[in-house]
Amino acid sequence: MYRRTAAALATAVTAGALALGAAGAAQANPGPGYYANSSYSSYADCQAAGKAGYRIWGPIFTCEPFSADRQDIIVLWVRA
């Protein structure tokens, strides 16, 4: 019984620590009404894909880095 309680407590503490760590890292997000469509290795590729998808999501889209730590991944955000 003691081992199960200790294992459950350790799992809860680990999950809490991971959640706090993930919340501390600011993710790029243009705001409500947008969703991440795809990711690219360059800003130019992202812009080209955004313009190519005009008939699907319209003229409003944005390309932003994935996060402050991962500037090498560009995410295409489109309107929902």
mmCIF file of C-alpha atoms in Angstrom:
data_model
loop_
_atom_site.group_PDB
_atom_site.id
_atom_site.type_symbol
_atom_site.label_atom_id
_atom_site.label_comp_id
_atom_site.label_asym_id
_atom_site.label_seq_id
_atom_site.Cartn_x
_atom_site.Cartn_y
_atom_site.Cartn_z
ATOM 1 C CA MET A 1 0.000 0.000 0.000
ATOM 2 C CA TYR A 2 2.819 2.388 0.878
ATOM 3 C CA ARG A 3 4.559 1.758 -2.469
ATOM 4 C CA ARG A 4 1.389 2.496 -4.438
ATOM 5 C CA THR A 5 0.843 5.749 -2.561
ATOM 6 C CA ALA A 6 4.469 6.771 -3.027
ATOM 7 C CA ALA A 7 4.330 5.914 -6.749
ATOM 8 C CA ALA A 8 1.107 7.890 -7.222
ATOM 9 C CA LEU A 9 2.567 10.870 -5.368
ATOM 10 C CA ALA A 10 5.765 10.740 -7.426
ATOM 11 C CA THR A 11 3.727 10.610 -10.633
ATOM 12 C CA ALA A 12 1.641 13.609 -9.570
ATOM 13 C CA VAL A 13 4.729 15.620 -8.619
ATOM 14 C CA THR A 14 6.427 14.785 -11.919
ATOM 15 C CA ALA A 15 3.336 15.732 -13.918
ATOM 16 C CA GLY A 16 3.085 19.013 -12.031
ATOM 17 C CA ALA A 17 6.733 19.815 -12.637
ATOM 18 C CA LEU A 18 6.387 19.088 -16.353
ATOM 19 C CA ALA A 19 3.273 21.245 -16.578
ATOM 20 C CA LEU A 20 5.028 24.153 -14.883
ATOM 21 C CA GLY A 21 8.048 23.761 -17.110
ATOM 22 C CA ALA A 22 5.910 23.738 -20.231
ATOM 23 C CA ALA A 23 3.921 26.732 -19.022
ATOM 24 C CA GLY A 24 7.124 28.658 -18.395
ATOM 25 C CA ALA A 25 8.237 28.357 -22.007
ATOM 26 C CA ALA A 26 6.404 30.966 -24.060
ATOM 27 C CA GLN A 27 4.997 29.510 -27.230
ATOM 28 C CA ALA A 28 4.346 31.722 -30.234
ATOM 29 C CA ASN A 29 0.641 32.081 -30.859
ATOM 30 C CA PRO A 30 -1.058 34.885 -32.779
ATOM 31 C CA GLY A 31 -4.191 34.741 -30.626
ATOM 32 C CA PRO A 32 -7.699 33.323 -30.564
ATOM 33 C CA GLY A 33 -9.230 32.250 -33.835
ATOM 34 C CA TYR A 34 -5.972 30.877 -35.254
ATOM 35 C CA TYR A 35 -4.642 27.334 -35.372
ATOM 36 C CA ALA A 36 -1.290 25.888 -36.338
ATOM 37 C CA ASN A 37 -1.567 24.386 -39.804
ATOM 38 C CA SER A 38 1.974 23.179 -40.505
ATOM 39 C CA SER A 39 5.646 23.928 -39.879
ATOM 40 C CA TYR A 40 8.550 24.803 -42.163
ATOM 41 C CA SER A 41 12.304 25.190 -41.979
ATOM 42 C CA SER A 42 12.343 28.737 -43.393
ATOM 43 C CA TYR A 43 10.180 31.832 -43.313
ATOM 44 C CA ALA A 44 10.056 31.978 -47.132
ATOM 45 C CA ASP A 45 8.688 28.423 -47.351
ATOM 46 C CA CYS A 46 6.046 29.270 -44.765
ATOM 47 C CA GLN A 47 4.978 32.408 -46.655
ATOM 48 C CA ALA A 48 4.771 30.463 -49.924
ATOM 49 C CA ALA A 49 2.569 27.807 -48.314
ATOM 50 C CA GLY A 50 0.368 30.479 -46.750
ATOM 51 C CA LYS A 51 -0.171 32.156 -50.116
ATOM 52 C CA ALA A 52 -0.732 28.806 -51.849
ATOM 53 C CA GLY A 53 -3.543 27.948 -49.410
ATOM 54 C CA TYR A 54 -5.507 31.135 -50.159
ATOM 55 C CA ARG A 55 -8.593 29.200 -51.320
ATOM 56 C CA ILE A 56 -8.605 27.082 -48.160
ATOM 57 C CA TRP A 57 -8.084 29.610 -45.344
ATOM 58 C CA GLY A 58 -8.206 32.968 -47.083
ATOM 59 C CA PRO A 59 -5.687 35.789 -47.186
ATOM 60 C CA ILE A 60 -5.197 36.014 -43.411
ATOM 61 C CA PHE A 61 -2.316 33.891 -42.099
ATOM 62 C CA THR A 62 0.903 34.427 -40.188
ATOM 63 C CA CYS A 63 4.284 32.718 -39.938
ATOM 64 C CA GLU A 64 6.050 32.750 -36.577
ATOM 65 C CA PRO A 65 8.903 30.851 -34.912
ATOM 66 C CA PHE A 66 7.811 27.832 -32.871
ATOM 67 C CA SER A 67 9.260 29.246 -29.665
ATOM 68 C CA ALA A 68 12.043 31.420 -28.365
ATOM 69 C CA ASP A 69 14.232 28.324 -28.061
ATOM 70 C CA ARG A 70 13.365 26.907 -31.497
ATOM 71 C CA GLN A 71 13.789 29.717 -34.005
ATOM 72 C CA ASP A 72 14.632 27.176 -36.718
ATOM 73 C CA ILE A 73 11.022 25.931 -36.947
ATOM 74 C CA ILE A 74 8.506 28.325 -38.513
ATOM 75 C CA VAL A 75 4.810 27.605 -37.840
ATOM 76 C CA LEU A 76 2.064 28.563 -40.275
ATOM 77 C CA TRP A 77 -0.936 29.928 -38.337
ATOM 78 C CA VAL A 78 -4.228 30.244 -40.228
ATOM 79 C CA ARG A 79 -7.679 31.557 -39.359
ATOM 80 C CA ALA A 80 -10.211 29.027 -38.120
#
